[in-house]
Coordinates of C-alpha atoms and ligand atoms in Angstrom, one line a residue:
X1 CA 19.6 -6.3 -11.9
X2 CA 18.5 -8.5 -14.9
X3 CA 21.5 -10.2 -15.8
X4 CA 20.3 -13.7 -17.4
X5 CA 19.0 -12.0 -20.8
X6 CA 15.8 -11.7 -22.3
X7 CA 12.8 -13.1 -19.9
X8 CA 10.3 -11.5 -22.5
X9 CA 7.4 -13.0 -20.2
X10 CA 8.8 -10.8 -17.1
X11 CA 7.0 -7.5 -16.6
X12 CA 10.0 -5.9 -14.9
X13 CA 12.7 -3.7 -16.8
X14 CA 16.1 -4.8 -18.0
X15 CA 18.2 -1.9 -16.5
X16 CA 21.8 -1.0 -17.8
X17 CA 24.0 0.0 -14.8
X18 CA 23.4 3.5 -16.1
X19 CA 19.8 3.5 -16.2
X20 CA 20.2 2.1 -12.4
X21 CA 22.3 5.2 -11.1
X22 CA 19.5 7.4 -13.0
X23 CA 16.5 5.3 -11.3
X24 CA 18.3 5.6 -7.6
X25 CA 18.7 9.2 -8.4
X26 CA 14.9 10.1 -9.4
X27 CA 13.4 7.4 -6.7
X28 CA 16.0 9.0 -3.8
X29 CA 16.9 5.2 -3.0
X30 CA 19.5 4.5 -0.5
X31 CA 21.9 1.8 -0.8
X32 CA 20.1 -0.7 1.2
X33 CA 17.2 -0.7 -0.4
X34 CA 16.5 -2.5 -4.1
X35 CA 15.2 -0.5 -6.9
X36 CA 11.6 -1.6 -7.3
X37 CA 10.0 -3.3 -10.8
X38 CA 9.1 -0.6 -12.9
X39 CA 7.0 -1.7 -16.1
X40 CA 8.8 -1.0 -19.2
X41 CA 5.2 0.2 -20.7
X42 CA 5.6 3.1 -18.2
X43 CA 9.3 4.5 -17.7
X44 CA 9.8 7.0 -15.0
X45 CA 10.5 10.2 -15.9
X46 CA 11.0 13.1 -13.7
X47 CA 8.3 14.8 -15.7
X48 CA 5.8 12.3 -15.0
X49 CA 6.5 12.4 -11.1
X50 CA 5.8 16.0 -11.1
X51 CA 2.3 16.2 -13.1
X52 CA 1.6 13.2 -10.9
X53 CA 2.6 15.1 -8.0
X54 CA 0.2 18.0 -9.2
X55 CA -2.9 15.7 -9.8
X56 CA -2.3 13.7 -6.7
X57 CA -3.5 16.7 -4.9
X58 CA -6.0 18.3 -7.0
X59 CA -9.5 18.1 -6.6
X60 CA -10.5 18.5 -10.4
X61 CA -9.8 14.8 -10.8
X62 CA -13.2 13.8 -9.1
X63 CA -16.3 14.7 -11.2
X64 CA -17.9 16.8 -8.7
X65 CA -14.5 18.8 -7.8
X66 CA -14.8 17.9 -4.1
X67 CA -12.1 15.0 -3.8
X68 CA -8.7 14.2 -4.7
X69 CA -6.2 11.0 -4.2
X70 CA -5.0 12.9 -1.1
X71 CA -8.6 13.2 0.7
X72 CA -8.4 9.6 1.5
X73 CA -4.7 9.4 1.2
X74 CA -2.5 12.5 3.7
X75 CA 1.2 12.2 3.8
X76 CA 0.9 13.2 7.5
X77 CA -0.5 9.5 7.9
X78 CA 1.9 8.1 5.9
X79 CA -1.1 8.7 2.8
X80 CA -3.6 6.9 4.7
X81 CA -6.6 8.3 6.8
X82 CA -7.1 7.6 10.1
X83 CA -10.1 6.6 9.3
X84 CA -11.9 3.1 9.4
X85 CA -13.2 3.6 6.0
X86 CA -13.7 6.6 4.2
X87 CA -16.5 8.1 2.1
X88 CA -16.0 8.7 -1.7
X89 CA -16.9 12.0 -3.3
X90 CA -20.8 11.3 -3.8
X91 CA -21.1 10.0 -0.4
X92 CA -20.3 6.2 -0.4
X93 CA -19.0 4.8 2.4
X94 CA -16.3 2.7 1.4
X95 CA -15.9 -0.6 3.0
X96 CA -12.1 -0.9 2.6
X97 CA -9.5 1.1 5.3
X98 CA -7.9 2.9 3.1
X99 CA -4.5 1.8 2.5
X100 CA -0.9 3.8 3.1
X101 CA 1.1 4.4 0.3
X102 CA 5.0 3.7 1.8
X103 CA 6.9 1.8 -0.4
X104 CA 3.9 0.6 -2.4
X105 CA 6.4 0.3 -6.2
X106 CA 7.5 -3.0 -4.0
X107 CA 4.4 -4.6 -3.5
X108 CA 3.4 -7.7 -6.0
X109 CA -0.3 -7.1 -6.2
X110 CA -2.2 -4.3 -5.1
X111 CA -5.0 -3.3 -2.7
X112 CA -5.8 -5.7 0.3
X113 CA -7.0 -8.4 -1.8
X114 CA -6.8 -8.8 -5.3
X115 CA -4.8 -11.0 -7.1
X116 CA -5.4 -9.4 -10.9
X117 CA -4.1 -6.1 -10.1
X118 CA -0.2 -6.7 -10.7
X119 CA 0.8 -3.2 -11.6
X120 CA -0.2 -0.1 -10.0
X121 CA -1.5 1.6 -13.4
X122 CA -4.3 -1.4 -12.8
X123 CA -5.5 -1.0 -10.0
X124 CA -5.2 3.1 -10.3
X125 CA -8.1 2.9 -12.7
X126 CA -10.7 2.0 -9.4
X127 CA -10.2 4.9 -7.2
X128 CA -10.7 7.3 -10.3
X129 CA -13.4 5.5 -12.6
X130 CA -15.3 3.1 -10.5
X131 CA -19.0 3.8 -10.4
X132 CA -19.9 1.1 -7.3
X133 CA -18.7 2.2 -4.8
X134 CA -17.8 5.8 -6.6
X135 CA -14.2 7.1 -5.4
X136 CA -13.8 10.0 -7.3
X137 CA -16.3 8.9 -9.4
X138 CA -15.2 9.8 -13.4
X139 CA -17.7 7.6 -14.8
X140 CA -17.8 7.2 -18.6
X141 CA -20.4 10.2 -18.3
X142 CA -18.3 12.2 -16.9
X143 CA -14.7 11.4 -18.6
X144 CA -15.1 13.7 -21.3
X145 CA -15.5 16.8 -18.7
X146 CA -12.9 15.7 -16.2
X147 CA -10.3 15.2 -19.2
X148 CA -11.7 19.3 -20.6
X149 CA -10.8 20.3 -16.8
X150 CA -7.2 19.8 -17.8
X151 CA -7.1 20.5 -21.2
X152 CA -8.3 24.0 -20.6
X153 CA -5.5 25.0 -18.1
X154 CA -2.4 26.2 -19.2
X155 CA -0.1 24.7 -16.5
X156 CA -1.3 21.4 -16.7
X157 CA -0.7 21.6 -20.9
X158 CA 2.5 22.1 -20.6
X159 CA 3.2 19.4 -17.8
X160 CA 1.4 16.8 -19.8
X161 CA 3.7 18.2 -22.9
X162 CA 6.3 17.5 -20.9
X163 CA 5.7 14.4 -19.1
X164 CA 4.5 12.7 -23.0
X165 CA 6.6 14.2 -25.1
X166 CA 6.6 13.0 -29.0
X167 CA 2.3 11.7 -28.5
X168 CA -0.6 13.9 -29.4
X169 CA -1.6 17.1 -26.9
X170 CA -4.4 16.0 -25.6
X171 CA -4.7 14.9 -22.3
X172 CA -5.9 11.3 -21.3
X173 CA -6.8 8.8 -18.8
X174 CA -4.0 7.1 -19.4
X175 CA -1.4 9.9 -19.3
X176 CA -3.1 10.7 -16.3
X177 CA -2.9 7.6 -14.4
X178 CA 1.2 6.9 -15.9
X179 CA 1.8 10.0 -14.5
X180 CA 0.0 9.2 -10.9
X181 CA 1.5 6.0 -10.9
X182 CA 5.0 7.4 -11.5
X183 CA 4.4 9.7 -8.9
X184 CA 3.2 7.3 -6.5
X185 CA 6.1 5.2 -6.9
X186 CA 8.6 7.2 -5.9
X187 CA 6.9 7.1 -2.5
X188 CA 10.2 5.4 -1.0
X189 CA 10.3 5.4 3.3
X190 CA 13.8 4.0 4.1
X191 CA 14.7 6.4 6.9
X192 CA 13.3 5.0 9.8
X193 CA 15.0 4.6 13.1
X194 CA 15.1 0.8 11.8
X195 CA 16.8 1.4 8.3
X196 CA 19.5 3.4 10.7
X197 CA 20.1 0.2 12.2
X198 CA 20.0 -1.9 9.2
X199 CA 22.3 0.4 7.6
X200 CA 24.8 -0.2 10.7
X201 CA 24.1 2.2 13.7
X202 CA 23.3 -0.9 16.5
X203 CA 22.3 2.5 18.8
X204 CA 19.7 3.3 16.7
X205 CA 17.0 0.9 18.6
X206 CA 16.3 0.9 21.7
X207 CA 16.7 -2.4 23.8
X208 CA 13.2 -2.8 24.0
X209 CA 12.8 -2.3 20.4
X210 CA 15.8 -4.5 19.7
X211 CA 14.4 -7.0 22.0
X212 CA 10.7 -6.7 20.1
X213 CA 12.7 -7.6 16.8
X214 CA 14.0 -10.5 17.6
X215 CA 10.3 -11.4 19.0
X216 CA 8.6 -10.7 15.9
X217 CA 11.7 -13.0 13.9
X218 CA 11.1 -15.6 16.7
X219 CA 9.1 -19.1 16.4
X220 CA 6.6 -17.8 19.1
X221 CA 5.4 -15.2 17.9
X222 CA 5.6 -16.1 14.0
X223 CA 5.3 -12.7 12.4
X224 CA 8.3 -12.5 9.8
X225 CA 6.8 -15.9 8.2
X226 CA 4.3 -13.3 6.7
X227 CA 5.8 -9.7 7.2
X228 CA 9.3 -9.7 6.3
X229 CA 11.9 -8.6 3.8
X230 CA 13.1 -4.9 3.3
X231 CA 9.1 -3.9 2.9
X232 CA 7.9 -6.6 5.6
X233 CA 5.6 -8.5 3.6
X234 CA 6.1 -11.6 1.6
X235 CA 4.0 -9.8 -1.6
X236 CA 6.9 -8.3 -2.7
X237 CA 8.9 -8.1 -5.8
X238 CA 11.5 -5.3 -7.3
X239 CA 13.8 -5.4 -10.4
X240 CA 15.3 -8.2 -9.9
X241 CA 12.5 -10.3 -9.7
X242 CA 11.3 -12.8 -12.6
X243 CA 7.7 -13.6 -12.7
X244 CA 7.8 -17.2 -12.2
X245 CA 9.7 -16.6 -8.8
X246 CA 6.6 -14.5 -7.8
X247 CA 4.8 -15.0 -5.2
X248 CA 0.8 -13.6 -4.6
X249 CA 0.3 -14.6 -0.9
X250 CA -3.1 -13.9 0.4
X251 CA -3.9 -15.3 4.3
X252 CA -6.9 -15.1 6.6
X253 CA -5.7 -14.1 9.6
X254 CA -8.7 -14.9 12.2
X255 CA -10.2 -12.1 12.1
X256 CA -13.8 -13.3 11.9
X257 CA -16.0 -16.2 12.1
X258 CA -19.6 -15.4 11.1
X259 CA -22.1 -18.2 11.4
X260 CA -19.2 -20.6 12.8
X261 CA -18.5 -21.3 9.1
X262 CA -15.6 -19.3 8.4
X263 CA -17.1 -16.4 6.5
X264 CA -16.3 -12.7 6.7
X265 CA -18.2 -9.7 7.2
X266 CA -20.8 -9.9 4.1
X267 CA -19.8 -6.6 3.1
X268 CA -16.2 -8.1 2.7
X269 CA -15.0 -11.3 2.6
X270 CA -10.9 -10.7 0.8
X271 CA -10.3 -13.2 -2.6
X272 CA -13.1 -15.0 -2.3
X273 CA -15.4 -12.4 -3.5
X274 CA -13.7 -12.6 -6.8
X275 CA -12.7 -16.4 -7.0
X276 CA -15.9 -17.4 -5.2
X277 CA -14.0 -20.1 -3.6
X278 CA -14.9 -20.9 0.0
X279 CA -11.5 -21.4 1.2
X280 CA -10.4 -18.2 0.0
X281 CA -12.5 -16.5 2.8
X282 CA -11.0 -13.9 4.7
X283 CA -8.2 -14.4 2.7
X284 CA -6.1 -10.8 2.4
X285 CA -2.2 -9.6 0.9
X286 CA -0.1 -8.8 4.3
X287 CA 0.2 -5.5 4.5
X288 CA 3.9 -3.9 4.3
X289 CA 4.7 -2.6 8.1
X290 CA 6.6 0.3 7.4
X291 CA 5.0 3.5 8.9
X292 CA 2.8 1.4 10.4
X293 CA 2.6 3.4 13.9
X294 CA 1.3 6.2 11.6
X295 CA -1.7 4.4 9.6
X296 CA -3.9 3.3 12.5
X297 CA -6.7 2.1 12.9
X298 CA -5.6 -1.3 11.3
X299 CA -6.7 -4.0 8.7
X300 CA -8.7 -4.2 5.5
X301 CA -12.2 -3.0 7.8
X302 CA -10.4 -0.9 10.1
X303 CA -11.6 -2.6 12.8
X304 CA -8.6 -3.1 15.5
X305 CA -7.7 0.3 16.9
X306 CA -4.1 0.0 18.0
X307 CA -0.8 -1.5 17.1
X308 CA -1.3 -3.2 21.0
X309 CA -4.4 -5.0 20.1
X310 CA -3.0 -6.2 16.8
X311 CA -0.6 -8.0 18.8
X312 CA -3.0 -8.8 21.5
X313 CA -4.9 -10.2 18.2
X314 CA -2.5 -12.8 16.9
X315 CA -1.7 -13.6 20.5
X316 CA -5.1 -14.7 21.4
X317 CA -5.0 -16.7 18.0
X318 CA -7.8 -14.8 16.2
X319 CA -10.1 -11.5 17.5
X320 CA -13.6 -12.7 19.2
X321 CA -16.7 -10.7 18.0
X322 CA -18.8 -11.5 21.2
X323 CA -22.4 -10.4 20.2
X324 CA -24.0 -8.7 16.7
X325 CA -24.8 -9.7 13.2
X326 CA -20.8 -10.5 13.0
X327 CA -20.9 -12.6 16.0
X328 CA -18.1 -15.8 16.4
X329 CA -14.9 -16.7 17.3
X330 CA -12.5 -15.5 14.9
X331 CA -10.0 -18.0 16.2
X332 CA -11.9 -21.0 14.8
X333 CA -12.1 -20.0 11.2
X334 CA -11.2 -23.2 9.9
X335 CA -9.7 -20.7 6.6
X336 CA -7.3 -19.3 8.9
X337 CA -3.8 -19.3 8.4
X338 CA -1.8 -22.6 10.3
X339 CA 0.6 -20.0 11.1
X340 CA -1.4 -17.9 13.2
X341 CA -2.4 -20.4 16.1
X342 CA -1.9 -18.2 19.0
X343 CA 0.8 -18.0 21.8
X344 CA 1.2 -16.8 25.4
X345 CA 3.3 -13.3 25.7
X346 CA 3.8 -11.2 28.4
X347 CA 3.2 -7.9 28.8
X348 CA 6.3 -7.2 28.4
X349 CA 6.9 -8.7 25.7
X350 CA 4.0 -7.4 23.9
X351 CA 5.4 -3.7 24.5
X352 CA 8.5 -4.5 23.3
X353 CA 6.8 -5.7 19.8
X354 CA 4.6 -2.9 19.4
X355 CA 7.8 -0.3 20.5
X356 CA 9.9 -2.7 17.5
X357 CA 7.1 -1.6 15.3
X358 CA 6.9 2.0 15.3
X359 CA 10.9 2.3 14.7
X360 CA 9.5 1.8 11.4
X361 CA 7.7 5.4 11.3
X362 CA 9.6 7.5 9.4
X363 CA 9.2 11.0 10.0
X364 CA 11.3 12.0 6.8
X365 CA 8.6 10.2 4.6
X366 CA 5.6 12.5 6.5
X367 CA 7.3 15.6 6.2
X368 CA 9.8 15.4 2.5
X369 CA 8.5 18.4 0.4
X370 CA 8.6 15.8 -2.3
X371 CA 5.6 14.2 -2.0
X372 CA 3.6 17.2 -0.4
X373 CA 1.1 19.5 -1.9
X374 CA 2.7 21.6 -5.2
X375 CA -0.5 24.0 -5.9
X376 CA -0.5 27.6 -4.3
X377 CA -2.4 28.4 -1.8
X378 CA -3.1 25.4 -0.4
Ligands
LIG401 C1 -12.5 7.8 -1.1 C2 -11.1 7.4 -0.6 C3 -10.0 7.2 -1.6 C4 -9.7 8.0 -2.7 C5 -10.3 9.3 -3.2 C6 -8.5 7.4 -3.2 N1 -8.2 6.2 -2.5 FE1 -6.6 5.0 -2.8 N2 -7.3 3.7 -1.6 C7 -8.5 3.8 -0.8 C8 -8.9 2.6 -0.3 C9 -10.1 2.3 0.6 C10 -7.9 1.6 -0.7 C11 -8.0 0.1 -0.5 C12 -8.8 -0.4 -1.7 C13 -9.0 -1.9 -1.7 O1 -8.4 -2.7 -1.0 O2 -9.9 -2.3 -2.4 C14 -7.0 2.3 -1.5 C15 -5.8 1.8 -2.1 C16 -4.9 2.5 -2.9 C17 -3.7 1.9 -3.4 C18 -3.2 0.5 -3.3 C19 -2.1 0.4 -2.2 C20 -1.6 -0.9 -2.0 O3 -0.7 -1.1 -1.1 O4 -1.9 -1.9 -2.8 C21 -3.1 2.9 -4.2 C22 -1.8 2.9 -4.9 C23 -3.9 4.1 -4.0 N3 -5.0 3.8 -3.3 C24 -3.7 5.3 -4.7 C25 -4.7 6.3 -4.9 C26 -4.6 7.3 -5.8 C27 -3.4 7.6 -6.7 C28 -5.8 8.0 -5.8 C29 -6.2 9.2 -6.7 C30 -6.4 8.8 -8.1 C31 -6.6 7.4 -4.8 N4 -5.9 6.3 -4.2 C32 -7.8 7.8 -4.4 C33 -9.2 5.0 -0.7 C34 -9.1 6.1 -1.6
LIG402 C1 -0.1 -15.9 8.1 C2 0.4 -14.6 7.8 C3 0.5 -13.6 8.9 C4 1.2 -13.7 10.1 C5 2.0 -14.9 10.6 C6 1.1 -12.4 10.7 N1 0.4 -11.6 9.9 FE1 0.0 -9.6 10.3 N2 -1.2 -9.6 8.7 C7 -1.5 -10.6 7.8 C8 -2.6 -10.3 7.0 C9 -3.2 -11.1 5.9 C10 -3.1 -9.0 7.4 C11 -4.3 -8.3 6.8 C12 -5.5 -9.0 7.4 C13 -6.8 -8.2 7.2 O1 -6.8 -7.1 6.9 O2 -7.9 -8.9 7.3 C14 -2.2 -8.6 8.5 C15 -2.3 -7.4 9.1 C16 -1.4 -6.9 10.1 C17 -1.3 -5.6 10.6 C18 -2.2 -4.4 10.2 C19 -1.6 -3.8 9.0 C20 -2.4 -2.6 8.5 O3 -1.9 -1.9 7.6 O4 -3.6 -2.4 8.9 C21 -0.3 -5.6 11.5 C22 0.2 -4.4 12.3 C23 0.3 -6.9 11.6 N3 -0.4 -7.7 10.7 C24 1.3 -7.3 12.4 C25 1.7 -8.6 12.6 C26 2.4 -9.1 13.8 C27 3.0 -8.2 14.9 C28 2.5 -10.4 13.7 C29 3.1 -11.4 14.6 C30 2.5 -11.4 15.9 C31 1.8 -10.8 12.4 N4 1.3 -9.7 11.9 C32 1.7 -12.1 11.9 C33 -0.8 -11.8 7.8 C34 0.0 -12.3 8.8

């Protein structure tokens, strides 16, 4: 909680102790985990959870009716794919994996690399507007339809009613995407065989998993420097924290090395596509690691299958791209994190990492009626 006063250049809410209880209560938090920033321009509501919950899942959102949030995002995969990249509704093949959704309210910027999107009604506007590549492709063209789609319906009047009480009746983008956005916030994974053991039960891992903790916290292997907290990642930030203590860490993690120069895939090259800046090449947010075992294949191109090879990855110091336009050593990128340098591990050991990692699936999060699919007959 905000106890120092008024920080009026924070984005995060100043929460009485009552508003707190009433947050925990709609977000389902535990005690061990924080209660994330939500912007004061967009207070959550239980109303707004539950016509976000409706539009999440429904296929009127894109302009040709054939795609909602949840064709790219399935709770079953922890709201990603399984996909390396998915195709939008016109047929565009993304070139982005597409992203789970656990925890995402305690992320401090959004997608795998942008540092302007700060708040999730930001970045919300992409998958449902853009027009290159087109997501669910609501176009200025098509705006006016898409927006008549819900007007029309009786049910969704009354939720917007609801969810906006006190502004006019109609419906609009921005109802639509402070309602999504609440909804997608209270996407809150905290019961994983891990959180069991945070929360005191030392059976609750395995000593192989216990064993791959302690690896991944260790000097050798270096992971927590870049995955850690209650979210594992260091882009992080909840209520409590004030936006000069934010951080907006982006890291190239050796996963390419076209031309021996350092560059990515042309197709996708992280921050420096928007900052133009060579040493921003390759550069990407760490991805939180919760559910992690459920949201393969793995990073922003989808290109390392399992959570094995990921390790097998950052042990070798960078992934080698033998022969093809994407040919080089991934391990040279002279943009690459000095963090990521590459260590011996045994087999063993490697296991015992990966086994660490999937205690953080959480099988509650997959199956809570919560965040699954409200319309009949679906
Ligand atoms: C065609 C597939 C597709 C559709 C449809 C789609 N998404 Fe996504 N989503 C993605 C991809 C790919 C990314 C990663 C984008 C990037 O990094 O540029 C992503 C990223 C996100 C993120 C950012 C997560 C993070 O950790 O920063 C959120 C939130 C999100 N999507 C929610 C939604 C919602 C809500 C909808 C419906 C309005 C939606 N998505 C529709 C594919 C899709
Ligand atoms: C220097 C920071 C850094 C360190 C150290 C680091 N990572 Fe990462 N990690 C990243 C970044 C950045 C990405 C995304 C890279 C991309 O997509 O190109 C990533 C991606 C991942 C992914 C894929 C996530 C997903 O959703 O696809 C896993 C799993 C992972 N790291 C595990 C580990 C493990 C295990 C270690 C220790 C051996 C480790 N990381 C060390 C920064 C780091």
């Amino acid at each position: 909680m905000l106890v120092t006063g008024c920080d009026i250049s924070s984005t995060t809410t100043i929460v009485s102790t009552e508003s707190e209880q009433y947050l925990r209560t709609l977000l389902a938090l535990p005690d061990h985990m924080p209660i994330p920033a939500i912007p004061e321009f967009n207070p959550l509501t239980q109303e707004k959870i539950t016509l976000g919950r409706f539009l999440f899942y429904d296929t009127q959102l894109s302009a040709n009716q054939t795609q909602s949030c949840a064709s790219c995002h399935f709770q079953i995969d922890a709201f990603s794919d399984a996909l390396e990249t998915p195709t939008g509704s016109t047929g565009h093949v993304l070139a982005r994996n597409s992203q789970g959704l656990s925890n995402v309210a305690y992320n401090a910027s959004f997608t795998w690399s942008n540092d302007t999107f700060l708040e999730l009604e930001d970045q919300l506007n992409v998958p449902i507007r853009a027009d290159d590549p087109i997501e669910l492709g609501v176009t200025d063209s098509e705006l006016a339809t898409v927006l008549s789609r819900f007007e029309t319906d009786e049910q969704y009047q009354q939720m917007f009613q609801a969810a906006f009480p006190g502004s006019d009746t109609g419906v609009s983008m921005n109802k639509i995407i402070f309602a999504l956005a609440s909804f997608v916030r209270t996407m809150v994974s905290a019961n994983s065989a891990y959180d069991d053991y945070v929360v005191g039960d030392k059976s609750a891992l395995t000593d192989q998993q216990k064993q791959g903790f302690s690896l991944f916290n260790g000097e050798k292997f270096e992971c927590f420097h870049c995955h850690t907290g209650i979210n594992f990642t260091v882009s992080y930030r909840d209520e409590n924290s004030s936006s000069d203590s934010l951080l907006f860490p982006f890291f190239n993690n050796g996963l390419y090395n076209v031309n021996n120069d350092g560059s990515y895939p042309e197709t996708d090259q992280g921050l420096f596509d928007l900052s133009s800046d060579p040493a921003d090449k390759g550069k990407f947010r760490p991805p939180s690691l919760r559910n992690i075992g459920l949201t393969a294949p793995y990073m922003h191109d989808g290109s390392i299958g399992t959570l094995r090879e990921v390790v097998e990855h950052y042990a070798r110091g960078g992934t080698l791209t033998p022969s093809g336009i994407n040919e080089g050593d991934g391990k040279n990128n002279p943009y690459k994190s000095a963090l990521i340098t590459g260590f011996t591990a045994t087999d063993e050991e490697i296991d015992a990492v990966v086994a660490f990692l999937e205690s953080l699936n959480d099988y509650d999060f997959i199956n809570n009626e919560k965040f699954s699919n409200p319309h009949q007959g679906n």
